[in-house]
Amino acid sequence: MPEKVYITGKVEGVTKSELKELIQPEYKMASGVIKSMKYLVLAEDPGEKRMEKARKYGIDMISWEKFVELASLEDKLNEARS
């Protein structure tokens, strides 16, 4: 079963719906910050309220760059952007 994540902020050259597809099958995009998710991924200009909620729930926050590395997204992102 894929782990749930939420990506807050902007990812250059890729829409949120494209991101949902790119992170599968390893991860699934949560509809917001929820207790059962693995990571809150911080992209450019992340939402403060989402970060507060993640802290409250004890959810790990990681940078977009770290998530790209963890999820092996580099090639998928390059394809989506071209």
Coordinates of N, CA and C in Angstrom, one line a residue:
M1 N 0.8 -1.2 0.0 CA 0.0 0.0 0.0 C 0.9 1.2 0.0
P2 N 0.6 2.2 -0.9 CA 1.5 3.4 -1.0 C 1.4 4.3 0.3
E3 N 2.5 4.9 0.6 CA 2.5 5.8 1.8 C 1.9 7.2 1.3
K4 N 1.2 7.8 2.2 CA 0.5 9.1 1.9 C 1.5 10.2 2.2
V5 N 1.5 11.2 1.3 CA 2.3 12.4 1.4 C 1.4 13.6 0.9
Y6 N 1.8 14.8 1.3 CA 1.2 16.0 0.8 C 2.3 16.9 0.4
I7 N 2.2 17.5 -0.8 CA 3.3 18.4 -1.3 C 2.7 19.8 -1.1
T8 N 3.3 20.7 -0.3 CA 2.8 22.0 -0.1 C 3.8 23.0 -0.8
G9 N 3.3 24.0 -1.5 CA 4.1 24.9 -2.2 C 4.1 24.6 -3.7
K10 N 4.9 25.3 -4.5 CA 4.9 25.2 -5.9 C 6.1 24.4 -6.4
V11 N 5.9 23.5 -7.4 CA 6.9 22.8 -8.1 C 7.0 23.3 -9.5
E12 N 8.1 23.9 -9.9 CA 8.2 24.5 -11.2 C 8.0 23.5 -12.3
G13 N 7.2 23.9 -13.2 CA 7.0 23.1 -14.5 C 6.1 21.9 -14.4
V14 N 5.5 21.7 -13.2 CA 4.6 20.5 -13.0 C 3.4 20.9 -12.2
T15 N 2.2 20.5 -12.6 CA 1.0 20.8 -11.9 C 0.8 19.7 -10.8
K16 N -0.1 20.1 -9.9 CA -0.4 19.2 -8.8 C -1.0 17.8 -9.3
S17 N -1.8 17.9 -10.3 CA -2.4 16.6 -10.8 C -1.3 15.8 -11.5
E18 N -0.3 16.4 -12.1 CA 0.8 15.7 -12.7 C 1.6 15.0 -11.6
L19 N 1.8 15.8 -10.5 CA 2.6 15.3 -9.4 C 1.9 14.0 -8.8
K20 N 0.6 14.0 -8.7 CA -0.2 12.9 -8.2 C 0.2 11.6 -8.9
E21 N 0.3 11.8 -10.2 CA 0.6 10.6 -11.1 C 2.1 10.2 -11.0
L22 N 3.0 11.2 -10.9 CA 4.4 11.0 -10.9 C 4.9 10.2 -9.7
I23 N 4.2 10.4 -8.5 CA 4.7 9.8 -7.3 C 4.2 8.4 -7.1
Q24 N 3.2 8.0 -7.9 CA 2.7 6.6 -7.8 C 3.7 5.6 -8.4
P25 N 3.8 4.4 -8.0 CA 2.9 3.7 -7.1 C 3.4 3.7 -5.6
E26 N 4.6 4.3 -5.4 CA 5.2 4.3 -4.1 C 4.5 5.2 -3.1
Y27 N 4.0 6.3 -3.6 CA 3.4 7.3 -2.7 C 2.0 7.6 -3.3
K28 N 1.1 8.1 -2.4 CA -0.2 8.6 -2.8 C -0.3 10.0 -2.2
M29 N -0.9 10.9 -3.0 CA -1.1 12.3 -2.6 C -2.3 12.3 -1.7
A30 N -2.1 12.8 -0.4 CA -3.2 13.0 0.5 C -4.0 14.3 0.1
S31 N -5.2 14.4 0.5 CA -6.0 15.5 0.1 C -5.7 16.8 0.9
G32 N -4.9 16.6 2.0 CA -4.4 17.7 2.8 C -3.5 17.0 3.9
V33 N -3.2 17.8 4.9 CA -2.4 17.3 6.0 C -3.3 16.4 6.9
I34 N -3.0 15.1 7.0 CA -3.8 14.2 7.8 C -2.8 13.4 8.7
K35 N -3.4 12.9 9.8 CA -2.5 12.2 10.7 C -1.9 10.9 10.2
S36 N -2.5 10.3 9.2 CA -2.0 9.0 8.7 C -0.9 9.2 7.6
M37 N -0.5 10.4 7.3 CA 0.5 10.5 6.2 C 1.9 10.4 6.7
K38 N 2.8 10.0 5.8 CA 4.2 9.8 6.1 C 5.0 11.1 6.1
Y39 N 4.8 12.0 5.0 CA 5.6 13.2 4.9 C 4.8 14.4 4.5
L40 N 5.2 15.5 5.0 CA 4.7 16.8 4.4 C 6.0 17.3 3.6
V41 N 5.8 17.3 2.3 CA 6.9 17.7 1.4 C 6.9 19.2 1.2
L42 N 8.0 19.9 1.5 CA 8.0 21.3 1.4 C 8.7 21.8 0.1
A43 N 7.8 22.2 -0.9 CA 8.3 22.8 -2.1 C 8.5 24.3 -2.0
E44 N 8.6 25.0 -3.1 CA 8.8 26.5 -3.0 C 7.6 27.2 -2.4
D45 N 7.8 28.1 -1.4 CA 6.8 28.8 -0.7 C 5.7 27.9 -0.1
P46 N 6.2 27.0 0.9 CA 5.2 26.1 1.5 C 4.2 26.8 2.4
G47 N 3.1 26.2 2.6 CA 2.0 26.8 3.4 C 2.3 26.7 4.9
E48 N 2.3 27.8 5.6 CA 2.6 27.9 7.0 C 1.6 27.1 7.8
K49 N 0.3 27.2 7.5 CA -0.7 26.5 8.2 C -0.6 25.0 8.1
R50 N -0.2 24.5 6.9 CA 0.0 23.1 6.7 C 1.2 22.6 7.5
M51 N 2.2 23.4 7.6 CA 3.4 23.1 8.4 C 3.1 23.0 9.9
E52 N 2.3 24.0 10.3 CA 1.8 24.0 11.7 C 1.0 22.7 12.0
K53 N 0.1 22.3 11.1 CA -0.7 21.1 11.3 C 0.2 19.9 11.4
A54 N 1.2 19.8 10.5 CA 2.1 18.7 10.5 C 2.9 18.6 11.8
R55 N 3.3 19.7 12.3 CA 4.0 19.7 13.6 C 3.1 19.2 14.7
K56 N 1.9 19.6 14.7 CA 0.9 19.2 15.7 C 0.7 17.7 15.6
Y57 N 0.6 17.1 14.4 CA 0.4 15.7 14.3 C 1.7 14.8 14.3
G58 N 2.8 15.5 14.4 CA 4.1 14.8 14.5 C 4.5 14.2 13.2
I59 N 4.1 14.8 12.1 CA 4.4 14.3 10.7 C 5.8 14.9 10.3
D60 N 6.6 14.0 9.7 CA 7.9 14.4 9.3 C 7.8 15.4 8.1
M61 N 8.6 16.5 8.1 CA 8.6 17.4 7.0 C 10.0 17.3 6.3
I62 N 9.9 17.1 5.0 CA 11.2 17.0 4.2 C 11.1 18.0 3.0
S63 N 12.3 18.3 2.6 CA 12.4 19.3 1.4 C 11.9 18.5 0.1
W64 N 11.6 19.3 -0.8 CA 11.2 18.8 -2.1 C 12.4 18.0 -2.7
E65 N 13.6 18.6 -2.6 CA 14.8 18.0 -3.1 C 15.0 16.6 -2.5
K66 N 14.8 16.5 -1.2 CA 15.0 15.2 -0.5 C 13.9 14.2 -1.0
F67 N 12.7 14.7 -1.2 CA 11.6 13.8 -1.7 C 11.9 13.3 -3.1
V68 N 12.4 14.1 -3.9 CA 12.7 13.7 -5.3 C 13.8 12.6 -5.3
E69 N 14.7 12.7 -4.4 CA 15.8 11.7 -4.2 C 15.1 10.4 -3.6
L70 N 14.4 10.5 -2.6 CA 13.7 9.3 -1.9 C 12.8 8.6 -2.9
A71 N 12.0 9.3 -3.7 CA 11.1 8.7 -4.6 C 11.6 8.4 -6.0
S72 N 12.9 8.7 -6.2 CA 13.5 8.5 -7.5 C 12.7 9.2 -8.6
L73 N 12.4 10.5 -8.4 CA 11.6 11.2 -9.3 C 12.3 12.0 -10.4
E74 N 13.6 12.1 -10.4 CA 14.4 13.0 -11.3 C 14.0 12.7 -12.7
D75 N 14.1 11.4 -13.2 CA 13.8 11.1 -14.6 C 12.3 11.4 -14.9
K76 N 11.4 11.0 -14.0 CA 10.0 11.3 -14.3 C 9.7 12.8 -14.4
L77 N 10.3 13.6 -13.6 CA 10.1 15.0 -13.6 C 10.7 15.6 -14.9
N78 N 11.8 15.2 -15.3 CA 12.4 15.6 -16.6 C 11.5 15.3 -17.8
E79 N 10.9 14.1 -17.8 CA 10.0 13.8 -18.9 C 8.8 14.6 -18.8
A80 N 8.2 14.9 -17.6 CA 7.0 15.7 -17.5 C 7.2 17.1 -17.9
R81 N 8.4 17.6 -17.7 CA 8.7 19.0 -18.0 C 9.0 19.2 -19.5
S82 N 9.3 18.2 -20.2 CA 9.7 18.3 -21.6 C 8.6 18.2 -22.6

